[in-house]
């Protein structure tokens, strides 16, 4: 059957695969025929993702990417890759007057520095094949909009937005494409954590601002990742795709 | 930290409301300046000053500053 979006025969590394968007991307990529290399910090939850994959020969590697040794060891264990999805990240609400250095460093380390260093190491060790595809899961926050208490998170994601453009230029000579996806509100554990801070009413109010009147699902993001990882996107680099149910229009 | 000190810290999260309006029995959600920003400020202040993490639910379930202080003390 004709399918320009097939990932058959491709090997794809996905970080932050133990839950949420990362898990959704891993499962959907495996359904499209990819062999996936999963990485995450939580062994039990990473294994849950592993068990929900379609197909064979998938790999899981426990790693905390903010730890240099873990990062180096992950790169060493990686097979040749056709694609890399940098998804691992954390949210953090901090209003400007209470920004603490420690918390700021934590969020920038996990959301910005580790993904950039991992990309660099994968390229240096020639783990990505010619014509490979790198996809960053960024956010509408920091690129298109921001919201109360999100200034540090926005800074961490906005930096990735800039990196994607520069890396797309650097890696073009190797025909490696670099793109990003900016999701809006997606139903994940991160959102459940936010539920402890916000009332159900506040979350419902937020949904009213989404023209398509529903919250995003991990699959909504995964399908965009599949496109960017597939040969269908072979002339797409340095681009960012907003997946937000129309939120940034409203 | 005692209750009076907590009230002072609570008051300093507000920019418009005069400090004199803040007493232990103040029903803070009725203040005109009360908003999600001040709520986040209070959560951050409790974290920084007392090293205790409170949630939005703790704030929702408190009516007066005194109520919130009791909730914090129970943690």
PDB file of C-alpha atoms in Angstrom:
ATOM      1  CA  UNK A   1       0.000   0.000   0.000  1.00  0.00           C
ATOM      2  CA  UNK A   2       1.221   3.516  -0.842  1.00  0.00           C
ATOM      3  CA  UNK A   3       2.287   5.221   2.387  1.00  0.00           C
ATOM      4  CA  UNK A   4       4.737   8.133   2.229  1.00  0.00           C
ATOM      5  CA  UNK A   5       4.610   8.400   6.046  1.00  0.00           C
ATOM      6  CA  UNK A   6       5.838   4.885   6.747  1.00  0.00           C
ATOM      7  CA  UNK A   7       8.644   4.452   9.260  1.00  0.00           C
ATOM      8  CA  UNK A   8       9.324   0.874   8.176  1.00  0.00           C
ATOM      9  CA  UNK A   9      13.030   0.037   8.507  1.00  0.00           C
ATOM     10  CA  UNK A  10      13.804   3.179  10.513  1.00  0.00           C
ATOM     11  CA  UNK A  11      15.348   3.220  13.996  1.00  0.00           C
ATOM     12  CA  UNK A  12      14.256   6.116  16.182  1.00  0.00           C
ATOM     13  CA  UNK A  13      15.513   7.293  19.578  1.00  0.00           C
ATOM     14  CA  UNK A  14      12.875   8.881  21.824  1.00  0.00           C
ATOM     15  CA  UNK A  15      13.739  10.590  25.133  1.00  0.00           C
ATOM     16  CA  UNK A  16      11.252  11.040  27.937  1.00  0.00           C
ATOM     17  CA  UNK A  17       9.503   7.917  26.671  1.00  0.00           C
ATOM     18  CA  UNK A  18       8.258   6.735  30.057  1.00  0.00           C
ATOM     19  CA  UNK A  19       5.084   8.804  29.945  1.00  0.00           C
ATOM     20  CA  UNK A  20       2.940  11.402  28.257  1.00  0.00           C
ATOM     21  CA  UNK A  21       3.856  12.701  24.821  1.00  0.00           C
ATOM     22  CA  UNK A  22       7.035  10.579  24.659  1.00  0.00           C
ATOM     23  CA  UNK A  23       5.102   7.387  25.295  1.00  0.00           C
ATOM     24  CA  UNK A  24       2.515   8.384  22.676  1.00  0.00           C
ATOM     25  CA  UNK A  25       5.240   9.028  20.095  1.00  0.00           C
ATOM     26  CA  UNK A  26       6.977   5.713  20.864  1.00  0.00           C
ATOM     27  CA  UNK A  27       3.781   3.679  20.534  1.00  0.00           C
ATOM     28  CA  UNK A  28       2.657   5.390  17.315  1.00  0.00           C
ATOM     29  CA  UNK A  29       6.112   5.172  15.705  1.00  0.00           C
ATOM     30  CA  UNK A  30       6.203   1.441  16.458  1.00  0.00           C
ATOM     31  CA  UNK A  31       2.784   1.086  14.812  1.00  0.00           C
ATOM     32  CA  UNK A  32       4.203   2.801  11.718  1.00  0.00           C
ATOM     33  CA  UNK A  33       6.892   0.134  11.507  1.00  0.00           C
ATOM     34  CA  UNK A  34       9.783   1.830  13.303  1.00  0.00           C
ATOM     35  CA  UNK A  35      12.175   0.127  15.647  1.00  0.00           C
ATOM     36  CA  UNK A  36      12.324   2.410  18.661  1.00  0.00           C
ATOM     37  CA  UNK A  37      15.014   3.078  21.229  1.00  0.00           C
ATOM     38  CA  UNK A  38      13.294   4.285  24.391  1.00  0.00           C
ATOM     39  CA  UNK A  39      14.962   6.246  27.109  1.00  0.00           C
ATOM     40  CA  UNK A  40      13.678   7.686  30.374  1.00  0.00           C
ATOM     41  CA  UNK A  41      14.507   7.991  34.047  1.00  0.00           C
ATOM     42  CA  UNK A  42      11.853   5.735  35.548  1.00  0.00           C
ATOM     43  CA  UNK A  43      12.522   2.036  34.953  1.00  0.00           C
ATOM     44  CA  UNK A  44       9.033   0.827  35.796  1.00  0.00           C
ATOM     45  CA  UNK A  45       7.185   3.354  33.653  1.00  0.00           C
ATOM     46  CA  UNK A  46       9.669   3.026  30.804  1.00  0.00           C
ATOM     47  CA  UNK A  47       9.000  -0.698  30.798  1.00  0.00           C
ATOM     48  CA  UNK A  48       5.241   0.004  30.626  1.00  0.00           C
ATOM     49  CA  UNK A  49       5.870   1.942  27.415  1.00  0.00           C
ATOM     50  CA  UNK A  50       8.124  -0.861  26.165  1.00  0.00           C
ATOM     51  CA  UNK A  51       5.386  -3.433  26.709  1.00  0.00           C
ATOM     52  CA  UNK A  52       2.837  -1.385  24.768  1.00  0.00           C
ATOM     53  CA  UNK A  53       4.972  -1.216  21.612  1.00  0.00           C
ATOM     54  CA  UNK A  54       4.020  -2.986  18.372  1.00  0.00           C
ATOM     55  CA  UNK A  55       6.644  -5.129  16.628  1.00  0.00           C
ATOM     56  CA  UNK A  56      10.033  -6.452  17.688  1.00  0.00           C
ATOM     57  CA  UNK A  57      13.658  -5.513  18.340  1.00  0.00           C
ATOM     58  CA  UNK A  58      12.868  -2.391  20.329  1.00  0.00           C
ATOM     59  CA  UNK A  59      15.403  -1.264  22.928  1.00  0.00           C
ATOM     60  CA  UNK A  60      15.024   0.500  26.268  1.00  0.00           C
ATOM     61  CA  UNK A  61      17.840   2.324  28.059  1.00  0.00           C
ATOM     62  CA  UNK A  62      17.428   3.917  31.492  1.00  0.00           C
ATOM     63  CA  UNK A  63      19.183   7.293  31.593  1.00  0.00           C
ATOM     64  CA  UNK A  64      19.025  10.608  33.388  1.00  0.00           C
ATOM     65  CA  UNK A  65      20.103  12.985  30.643  1.00  0.00           C
ATOM     66  CA  UNK A  66      21.107  15.739  33.046  1.00  0.00           C
ATOM     67  CA  UNK A  67      23.870  13.358  34.205  1.00  0.00           C
ATOM     68  CA  UNK A  68      26.865  13.534  31.836  1.00  0.00           C
ATOM     69  CA  UNK A  69      27.906   9.895  32.360  1.00  0.00           C
ATOM     70  CA  UNK A  70      24.363   8.673  31.709  1.00  0.00           C
ATOM     71  CA  UNK A  71      24.225  10.769  28.550  1.00  0.00           C
ATOM     72  CA  UNK A  72      27.557   9.459  27.261  1.00  0.00           C
ATOM     73  CA  UNK A  73      26.582   5.876  28.022  1.00  0.00           C
ATOM     74  CA  UNK A  74      23.218   6.318  26.246  1.00  0.00           C
ATOM     75  CA  UNK A  75      24.974   7.569  23.116  1.00  0.00           C
ATOM     76  CA  UNK A  76      27.417   4.627  23.227  1.00  0.00           C
ATOM     77  CA  UNK A  77      24.584   2.110  23.532  1.00  0.00           C
ATOM     78  CA  UNK A  78      22.575   3.674  20.688  1.00  0.00           C
ATOM     79  CA  UNK A  79      22.469   1.803  17.394  1.00  0.00           C
ATOM     80  CA  UNK A  80      22.598   3.746  14.104  1.00  0.00           C
ATOM     81  CA  UNK A  81      19.603   6.092  14.079  1.00  0.00           C
ATOM     82  CA  UNK A  82      17.347   7.357  11.315  1.00  0.00           C
ATOM     83  CA  UNK A  83      15.548   9.623  13.722  1.00  0.00           C
ATOM     84  CA  UNK A  84      15.799  11.229  17.149  1.00  0.00           C
ATOM     85  CA  UNK A  85      12.886  12.735  19.082  1.00  0.00           C
ATOM     86  CA  UNK A  86      13.990  14.995  21.936  1.00  0.00           C
ATOM     87  CA  UNK A  87      10.957  15.031  24.155  1.00  0.00           C
ATOM     88  CA  UNK A  88      12.164  14.814  27.778  1.00  0.00           C
ATOM     89  CA  UNK A  89      11.230  17.896  29.755  1.00  0.00           C
ATOM     90  CA  UNK A  90       9.737  19.204  32.961  1.00  0.00           C
ATOM     91  CA  UNK A  91       7.273  21.982  33.718  1.00  0.00           C
ATOM     92  CA  UNK A  92       7.813  24.440  36.512  1.00  0.00           C
ATOM     93  CA  UNK A  93       5.650  27.301  37.674  1.00  0.00           C
ATOM     94  CA  UNK A  94       7.656  30.161  39.179  1.00  0.00           C
ATOM     95  CA  UNK A  95       6.526  33.727  39.330  1.00  0.00           C
ATOM     96  CA  UNK A  96       9.232  36.223  38.457  1.00  0.00           C
ATOM     97  CA  UNK A  97       9.865  37.571  41.961  1.00  0.00           C
ATOM     98  CA  UNK A  98      10.359  34.042  43.366  1.00  0.00           C
ATOM     99  CA  UNK A  99      12.660  32.610  40.711  1.00  0.00           C
ATOM    100  CA  UNK A 100      15.225  30.549  42.596  1.00  0.00           C
ATOM    101  CA  UNK A 101      18.599  29.863  41.016  1.00  0.00           C
ATOM    102  CA  UNK A 102      18.401  26.149  41.806  1.00  0.00           C
ATOM    103  CA  UNK A 103      14.976  25.702  40.224  1.00  0.00           C
ATOM    104  CA  UNK A 104      15.948  27.814  37.227  1.00  0.00           C
ATOM    105  CA  UNK A 105      19.071  25.718  36.699  1.00  0.00           C
ATOM    106  CA  UNK A 106      17.071  22.508  36.992  1.00  0.00           C
ATOM    107  CA  UNK A 107      14.562  23.518  34.333  1.00  0.00           C
ATOM    108  CA  UNK A 108      17.186  24.898  31.935  1.00  0.00           C
ATOM    109  CA  UNK A 109      19.389  21.828  32.444  1.00  0.00           C
ATOM    110  CA  UNK A 110      16.612  19.347  31.664  1.00  0.00           C
ATOM    111  CA  UNK A 111      14.670  21.263  29.010  1.00  0.00           C
ATOM    112  CA  UNK A 112      17.491  23.023  27.181  1.00  0.00           C
ATOM    113  CA  UNK A 113      21.048  21.963  27.981  1.00  0.00           C
ATOM    114  CA  UNK A 114      20.612  18.162  28.041  1.00  0.00           C
ATOM    115  CA  UNK A 115      18.705  18.008  24.706  1.00  0.00           C
ATOM    116  CA  UNK A 116      21.324  20.222  23.021  1.00  0.00           C
ATOM    117  CA  UNK A 117      24.255  18.205  24.428  1.00  0.00           C
ATOM    118  CA  UNK A 118      22.586  14.918  23.456  1.00  0.00           C
ATOM    119  CA  UNK A 119      22.092  16.174  19.897  1.00  0.00           C
ATOM    120  CA  UNK A 120      25.725  17.237  19.735  1.00  0.00           C
ATOM    121  CA  UNK A 121      26.977  13.884  21.085  1.00  0.00           C
ATOM    122  CA  UNK A 122      24.809  11.876  18.670  1.00  0.00           C
ATOM    123  CA  UNK A 123      26.192  13.859  15.735  1.00  0.00           C
ATOM    124  CA  UNK A 124      29.777  13.667  16.965  1.00  0.00           C
ATOM    125  CA  UNK A 125      29.560   9.885  17.392  1.00  0.00           C
ATOM    126  CA  UNK A 126      27.964   9.633  13.927  1.00  0.00           C
ATOM    127  CA  UNK A 127      24.900   7.909  15.293  1.00  0.00           C
ATOM    128  CA  UNK A 128      22.512   9.702  12.935  1.00  0.00           C
ATOM    129  CA  UNK A 129      22.614   8.502   9.353  1.00  0.00           C
ATOM    130  CA  UNK A 130      22.775  10.833   6.371  1.00  0.00           C
ATOM    131  CA  UNK A 131      19.212  11.971   5.692  1.00  0.00           C
ATOM    132  CA  UNK A 132      18.226  11.486   9.324  1.00  0.00           C
ATOM    133  CA  UNK A 133      15.583  13.531  11.114  1.00  0.00           C
ATOM    134  CA  UNK A 134      15.693  15.246  14.507  1.00  0.00           C
ATOM    135  CA  UNK A 135      12.453  16.398  16.129  1.00  0.00           C
ATOM    136  CA  UNK A 136      12.310  18.580  19.231  1.00  0.00           C
ATOM    137  CA  UNK A 137       9.151  18.667  21.287  1.00  0.00           C
ATOM    138  CA  UNK A 138       9.090  22.310  22.301  1.00  0.00           C
ATOM    139  CA  UNK A 139       5.924  24.150  23.349  1.00  0.00           C
ATOM    140  CA  UNK A 140       3.694  27.008  22.307  1.00  0.00           C
ATOM    141  CA  UNK A 141       4.928  28.463  25.610  1.00  0.00           C
ATOM    142  CA  UNK A 142       8.015  30.533  24.950  1.00  0.00           C
ATOM    143  CA  UNK A 143       7.610  30.421  21.185  1.00  0.00           C
ATOM    144  CA  UNK A 144       4.089  31.639  20.506  1.00  0.00           C
ATOM    145  CA  UNK A 145       2.688  32.612  23.912  1.00  0.00           C
ATOM    146  CA  UNK A 146       3.389  32.392  27.617  1.00  0.00           C
ATOM    147  CA  UNK A 147       1.233  32.326  30.698  1.00  0.00           C
ATOM    148  CA  UNK A 148       1.284  33.173  34.386  1.00  0.00           C
ATOM    149  CA  UNK A 149       4.259  31.683  36.235  1.00  0.00           C
ATOM    150  CA  UNK A 150       5.756  30.181  33.078  1.00  0.00           C
ATOM    151  CA  UNK A 151       8.544  32.658  32.358  1.00  0.00           C
ATOM    152  CA  UNK A 152      11.364  30.201  33.154  1.00  0.00           C
ATOM    153  CA  UNK A 153       9.688  27.321  31.320  1.00  0.00           C
ATOM    154  CA  UNK A 154       9.114  29.637  28.344  1.00  0.00           C
ATOM    155  CA  UNK A 155      12.773  30.643  28.424  1.00  0.00           C
ATOM    156  CA  UNK A 156      13.832  26.975  28.350  1.00  0.00           C
ATOM    157  CA  UNK A 157      11.571  26.193  25.379  1.00  0.00           C
ATOM    158  CA  UNK A 158      12.242  29.435  23.505  1.00  0.00           C
ATOM    159  CA  UNK A 159      15.955  28.570  23.606  1.00  0.00           C
ATOM    160  CA  UNK A 160      15.208  25.231  21.923  1.00  0.00           C
ATOM    161  CA  UNK A 161      13.304  27.082  19.213  1.00  0.00           C
ATOM    162  CA  UNK A 162      16.444  29.057  18.416  1.00  0.00           C
ATOM    163  CA  UNK A 163      18.656  25.976  18.580  1.00  0.00           C
ATOM    164  CA  UNK A 164      16.484  24.138  16.047  1.00  0.00           C
ATOM    165  CA  UNK A 165      17.043  26.849  13.463  1.00  0.00           C
ATOM    166  CA  UNK A 166      20.810  26.973  13.951  1.00  0.00           C
ATOM    167  CA  UNK A 167      21.197  23.188  14.060  1.00  0.00           C
ATOM    168  CA  UNK A 168      19.107  22.853  10.875  1.00  0.00           C
ATOM    169  CA  UNK A 169      21.696  25.003   9.082  1.00  0.00           C
ATOM    170  CA  UNK A 170      24.716  23.235  10.618  1.00  0.00           C
ATOM    171  CA  UNK A 171      23.446  19.759   9.817  1.00  0.00           C
ATOM    172  CA  UNK A 172      22.036  20.454   6.353  1.00  0.00           C
ATOM    173  CA  UNK A 173      25.334  19.423   4.736  1.00  0.00           C
ATOM    174  CA  UNK A 174      24.732  15.917   6.125  1.00  0.00           C
ATOM    175  CA  UNK A 175      21.103  16.072   4.925  1.00  0.00           C
ATOM    176  CA  UNK A 176      20.030  15.784   8.557  1.00  0.00           C
ATOM    177  CA  UNK A 177      16.810  17.702   9.126  1.00  0.00           C
ATOM    178  CA  UNK A 178      15.981  19.444  12.408  1.00  0.00           C
ATOM    179  CA  UNK A 179      12.430  20.534  13.224  1.00  0.00           C
ATOM    180  CA  UNK A 180      10.245  21.178  16.231  1.00  0.00           C
ATOM    181  CA  UNK A 181       6.674  20.692  17.341  1.00  0.00           C
ATOM    182  CA  UNK A 182       5.017  23.231  19.624  1.00  0.00           C
ATOM    183  CA  UNK A 183       2.125  21.569  21.407  1.00  0.00           C
ATOM    184  CA  UNK A 184      -0.563  23.326  23.407  1.00  0.00           C
ATOM    185  CA  UNK A 185      -2.234  21.713  26.405  1.00  0.00           C
ATOM    186  CA  UNK A 186      -1.866  17.916  26.170  1.00  0.00           C
ATOM    187  CA  UNK A 187      -3.490  15.402  28.487  1.00  0.00           C
ATOM    188  CA  UNK A 188      -0.507  13.959  30.392  1.00  0.00           C
ATOM    189  CA  UNK A 189       0.692  13.442  33.946  1.00  0.00           C
ATOM    190  CA  UNK A 190       2.217  16.903  33.793  1.00  0.00           C
ATOM    191  CA  UNK A 191      -1.294  18.237  33.381  1.00  0.00           C
ATOM    192  CA  UNK A 192      -2.521  16.094  36.283  1.00  0.00           C
ATOM    193  CA  UNK A 193       0.169  17.727  38.422  1.00  0.00           C
ATOM    194  CA  UNK A 194      -1.119  21.112  37.324  1.00  0.00           C
ATOM    195  CA  UNK A 195      -4.538  19.876  38.460  1.00  0.00           C
ATOM    196  CA  UNK A 196      -3.245  20.005  42.014  1.00  0.00           C
ATOM    197  CA  UNK A 197      -2.529  23.671  41.557  1.00  0.00           C
ATOM    198  CA  UNK A 198      -5.531  24.702  39.502  1.00  0.00           C
ATOM    199  CA  UNK A 199      -9.167  23.902  40.149  1.00  0.00           C
ATOM    200  CA  UNK A 200     -11.190  21.878  37.662  1.00  0.00           C
ATOM    201  CA  UNK A 201     -13.053  25.082  36.885  1.00  0.00           C
ATOM    202  CA  UNK A 202      -9.847  26.895  35.916  1.00  0.00           C
ATOM    203  CA  UNK A 203      -8.880  24.030  33.617  1.00  0.00           C
ATOM    204  CA  UNK A 204     -12.369  24.063  32.045  1.00  0.00           C
ATOM    205  CA  UNK A 205     -12.042  27.839  31.553  1.00  0.00           C
ATOM    206  CA  UNK A 206      -8.745  27.185  29.801  1.00  0.00           C
ATOM    207  CA  UNK A 207     -10.417  24.675  27.476  1.00  0.00           C
ATOM    208  CA  UNK A 208     -12.902  27.360  26.421  1.00  0.00           C
ATOM    209  CA  UNK A 209      -9.927  29.208  24.909  1.00  0.00           C
ATOM    210  CA  UNK A 210      -9.241  26.268  22.591  1.00  0.00           C
ATOM    211  CA  UNK A 211     -11.309  26.796  19.407  1.00  0.00           C
ATOM    212  CA  UNK A 212     -11.473  23.040  18.799  1.00  0.00           C
ATOM    213  CA  UNK A 213     -12.931  22.620  22.317  1.00  0.00           C
ATOM    214  CA  UNK A 214     -10.865  19.731  23.491  1.00  0.00           C
ATOM    215  CA  UNK A 215      -7.590  19.098  25.168  1.00  0.00           C
ATOM    216  CA  UNK A 216      -4.794  17.593  23.051  1.00  0.00           C
ATOM    217  CA  UNK A 217      -3.871  13.921  23.245  1.00  0.00           C
ATOM    218  CA  UNK A 218      -0.315  12.537  22.998  1.00  0.00           C
ATOM    219  CA  UNK A 219      -1.283  11.058  19.612  1.00  0.00           C
ATOM    220  CA  UNK A 220      -2.028  14.531  18.216  1.00  0.00           C
ATOM    221  CA  UNK A 221       1.648  15.329  18.733  1.00  0.00           C
ATOM    222  CA  UNK A 222       2.841  11.851  17.713  1.00  0.00           C
ATOM    223  CA  UNK A 223       1.254  12.107  14.257  1.00  0.00           C
ATOM    224  CA  UNK A 224       3.170  15.332  13.564  1.00  0.00           C
ATOM    225  CA  UNK A 225       6.377  13.648  14.774  1.00  0.00           C
ATOM    226  CA  UNK A 226       5.725  10.729  12.388  1.00  0.00           C
ATOM    227  CA  UNK A 227       5.421  13.164   9.492  1.00  0.00           C
ATOM    228  CA  UNK A 228       8.687  14.926  10.387  1.00  0.00           C
ATOM    229  CA  UNK A 229      10.500  11.596  10.870  1.00  0.00           C
ATOM    230  CA  UNK A 230       9.227  10.141   7.590  1.00  0.00           C
ATOM    231  CA  UNK A 231      10.632  10.655   4.099  1.00  0.00           C
ATOM    232  CA  UNK A 232       7.482  12.666   3.344  1.00  0.00           C
ATOM    233  CA  UNK A 233       9.167  15.578   5.148  1.00  0.00           C
ATOM    234  CA  UNK A 234      12.506  15.275   3.340  1.00  0.00           C
ATOM    235  CA  UNK A 235      12.377  18.949   2.224  1.00  0.00           C
ATOM    236  CA  UNK A 236      11.340  20.248   5.651  1.00  0.00           C
ATOM    237  CA  UNK A 237      13.995  21.613   8.000  1.00  0.00           C
ATOM    238  CA  UNK A 238      14.174  24.374  10.602  1.00  0.00           C
ATOM    239  CA  UNK A 239      10.381  24.398  10.772  1.00  0.00           C
ATOM    240  CA  UNK A 240       8.098  24.421  13.779  1.00  0.00           C
ATOM    241  CA  UNK A 241       4.596  22.986  13.741  1.00  0.00           C
ATOM    242  CA  UNK A 242       2.015  24.336  16.181  1.00  0.00           C
ATOM    243  CA  UNK A 243      -0.371  21.625  17.419  1.00  0.00           C
ATOM    244  CA  UNK A 244      -2.751  23.419  19.753  1.00  0.00           C
ATOM    245  CA  UNK A 245      -6.375  23.063  18.706  1.00  0.00           C
ATOM    246  CA  UNK A 246      -6.250  26.677  17.519  1.00  0.00           C
ATOM    247  CA  UNK A 247      -5.345  28.092  20.951  1.00  0.00           C
ATOM    248  CA  UNK A 248      -2.833  30.631  19.649  1.00  0.00           C
ATOM    249  CA  UNK A 249      -5.406  31.989  17.188  1.00  0.00           C
ATOM    250  CA  UNK A 250      -7.982  32.847  19.775  1.00  0.00           C
TER     251      UNK A 250
ATOM    252  CA  UNK B   1       7.124  31.713  62.162  1.00  0.00           C
ATOM    253  CA  UNK B   2       4.139  32.884  64.178  1.00  0.00           C
ATOM    254  CA  UNK B   3       0.744  33.864  62.853  1.00  0.00           C
ATOM    255  CA  UNK B   4       1.394  37.626  62.917  1.00  0.00           C
ATOM    256  CA  UNK B   5       4.592  37.223  60.997  1.00  0.00           C
ATOM    257  CA  UNK B   6       2.825  35.018  58.477  1.00  0.00           C
ATOM    258  CA  UNK B   7       0.151  37.689  58.007  1.00  0.00           C
ATOM    259  CA  UNK B   8       2.914  40.204  57.233  1.00  0.00           C
ATOM    260  CA  UNK B   9       4.485  37.922  54.661  1.00  0.00           C
ATOM    261  CA  UNK B  10       1.047  37.238  53.198  1.00  0.00           C
ATOM    262  CA  UNK B  11       0.380  40.990  52.926  1.00  0.00           C
ATOM    263  CA  UNK B  12       3.664  41.618  51.142  1.00  0.00           C
ATOM    264  CA  UNK B  13       2.457  39.531  48.186  1.00  0.00           C
ATOM    265  CA  UNK B  14       0.014  42.322  47.376  1.00  0.00           C
ATOM    266  CA  UNK B  15       0.988  45.554  45.648  1.00  0.00           C
ATOM    267  CA  UNK B  16      -2.208  47.623  45.903  1.00  0.00           C
ATOM    268  CA  UNK B  17      -3.988  46.472  49.045  1.00  0.00           C
ATOM    269  CA  UNK B  18      -2.708  48.367  52.152  1.00  0.00           C
ATOM    270  CA  UNK B  19      -0.973  46.163  54.744  1.00  0.00           C
ATOM    271  CA  UNK B  20      -3.434  47.415  57.368  1.00  0.00           C
ATOM    272  CA  UNK B  21      -6.199  45.402  55.675  1.00  0.00           C
ATOM    273  CA  UNK B  22      -4.483  42.146  56.546  1.00  0.00           C
ATOM    274  CA  UNK B  23      -5.366  40.514  59.864  1.00  0.00           C
ATOM    275  CA  UNK B  24      -5.603  36.811  60.748  1.00  0.00           C
ATOM    276  CA  UNK B  25      -9.357  36.776  60.031  1.00  0.00           C
ATOM    277  CA  UNK B  26      -9.089  38.487  56.634  1.00  0.00           C
ATOM    278  CA  UNK B  27     -11.031  36.494  54.025  1.00  0.00           C
ATOM    279  CA  UNK B  28      -8.392  36.924  51.379  1.00  0.00           C
ATOM    280  CA  UNK B  29     -10.442  35.706  48.420  1.00  0.00           C
ATOM    281  CA  UNK B  30     -12.752  38.690  48.901  1.00  0.00           C
ATOM    282  CA  UNK B  31      -9.914  41.138  48.345  1.00  0.00           C
ATOM    283  CA  UNK B  32     -10.138  42.947  45.042  1.00  0.00           C
ATOM    284  CA  UNK B  33      -6.480  42.229  44.332  1.00  0.00           C
ATOM    285  CA  UNK B  34      -6.816  38.469  44.911  1.00  0.00           C
ATOM    286  CA  UNK B  35      -6.007  36.646  41.654  1.00  0.00           C
ATOM    287  CA  UNK B  36      -4.210  33.608  40.343  1.00  0.00           C
ATOM    288  CA  UNK B  37      -1.007  35.706  40.424  1.00  0.00           C
ATOM    289  CA  UNK B  38      -1.346  36.461  44.135  1.00  0.00           C
ATOM    290  CA  UNK B  39      -2.253  32.802  44.751  1.00  0.00           C
ATOM    291  CA  UNK B  40       0.945  31.701  43.022  1.00  0.00           C
ATOM    292  CA  UNK B  41       2.873  34.340  45.002  1.00  0.00           C
ATOM    293  CA  UNK B  42       1.544  32.953  48.273  1.00  0.00           C
ATOM    294  CA  UNK B  43       2.481  29.378  47.266  1.00  0.00           C
ATOM    295  CA  UNK B  44       6.001  30.546  46.355  1.00  0.00           C
ATOM    296  CA  UNK B  45       6.334  32.630  49.535  1.00  0.00           C
ATOM    297  CA  UNK B  46       5.410  29.633  51.733  1.00  0.00           C
ATOM    298  CA  UNK B  47       7.932  27.513  49.832  1.00  0.00           C
ATOM    299  CA  UNK B  48      10.708  30.086  50.202  1.00  0.00           C
ATOM    300  CA  UNK B  49      10.070  31.268  53.768  1.00  0.00           C
ATOM    301  CA  UNK B  50       8.964  27.997  55.372  1.00  0.00           C
ATOM    302  CA  UNK B  51      10.259  25.374  52.953  1.00  0.00           C
ATOM    303  CA  UNK B  52       6.760  23.875  52.900  1.00  0.00           C
ATOM    304  CA  UNK B  53       4.899  23.026  49.692  1.00  0.00           C
ATOM    305  CA  UNK B  54       1.238  23.918  49.604  1.00  0.00           C
ATOM    306  CA  UNK B  55      -1.133  23.308  46.698  1.00  0.00           C
ATOM    307  CA  UNK B  56      -3.885  25.269  45.017  1.00  0.00           C
ATOM    308  CA  UNK B  57      -6.311  22.989  46.855  1.00  0.00           C
ATOM    309  CA  UNK B  58      -4.888  24.100  50.230  1.00  0.00           C
ATOM    310  CA  UNK B  59      -5.580  27.675  49.230  1.00  0.00           C
ATOM    311  CA  UNK B  60      -9.036  26.901  47.881  1.00  0.00           C
ATOM    312  CA  UNK B  61      -9.931  25.123  51.125  1.00  0.00           C
ATOM    313  CA  UNK B  62      -8.861  28.063  53.275  1.00  0.00           C
ATOM    314  CA  UNK B  63     -11.051  31.058  53.819  1.00  0.00           C
ATOM    315  CA  UNK B  64      -9.020  33.293  56.140  1.00  0.00           C
ATOM    316  CA  UNK B  65      -5.267  33.819  56.414  1.00  0.00           C
ATOM    317  CA  UNK B  66      -5.516  32.072  59.793  1.00  0.00           C
ATOM    318  CA  UNK B  67      -7.073  28.978  58.109  1.00  0.00           C
ATOM    319  CA  UNK B  68      -4.209  28.793  55.650  1.00  0.00           C
ATOM    320  CA  UNK B  69      -1.671  29.166  58.449  1.00  0.00           C
ATOM    321  CA  UNK B  70      -3.258  26.212  60.304  1.00  0.00           C
ATOM    322  CA  UNK B  71      -3.133  24.116  57.134  1.00  0.00           C
ATOM    323  CA  UNK B  72       0.556  24.932  56.756  1.00  0.00           C
ATOM    324  CA  UNK B  73       1.279  24.091  60.375  1.00  0.00           C
ATOM    325  CA  UNK B  74      -0.380  20.706  59.940  1.00  0.00           C
ATOM    326  CA  UNK B  75       2.106  19.837  57.173  1.00  0.00           C
TER     327      UNK B  75
END
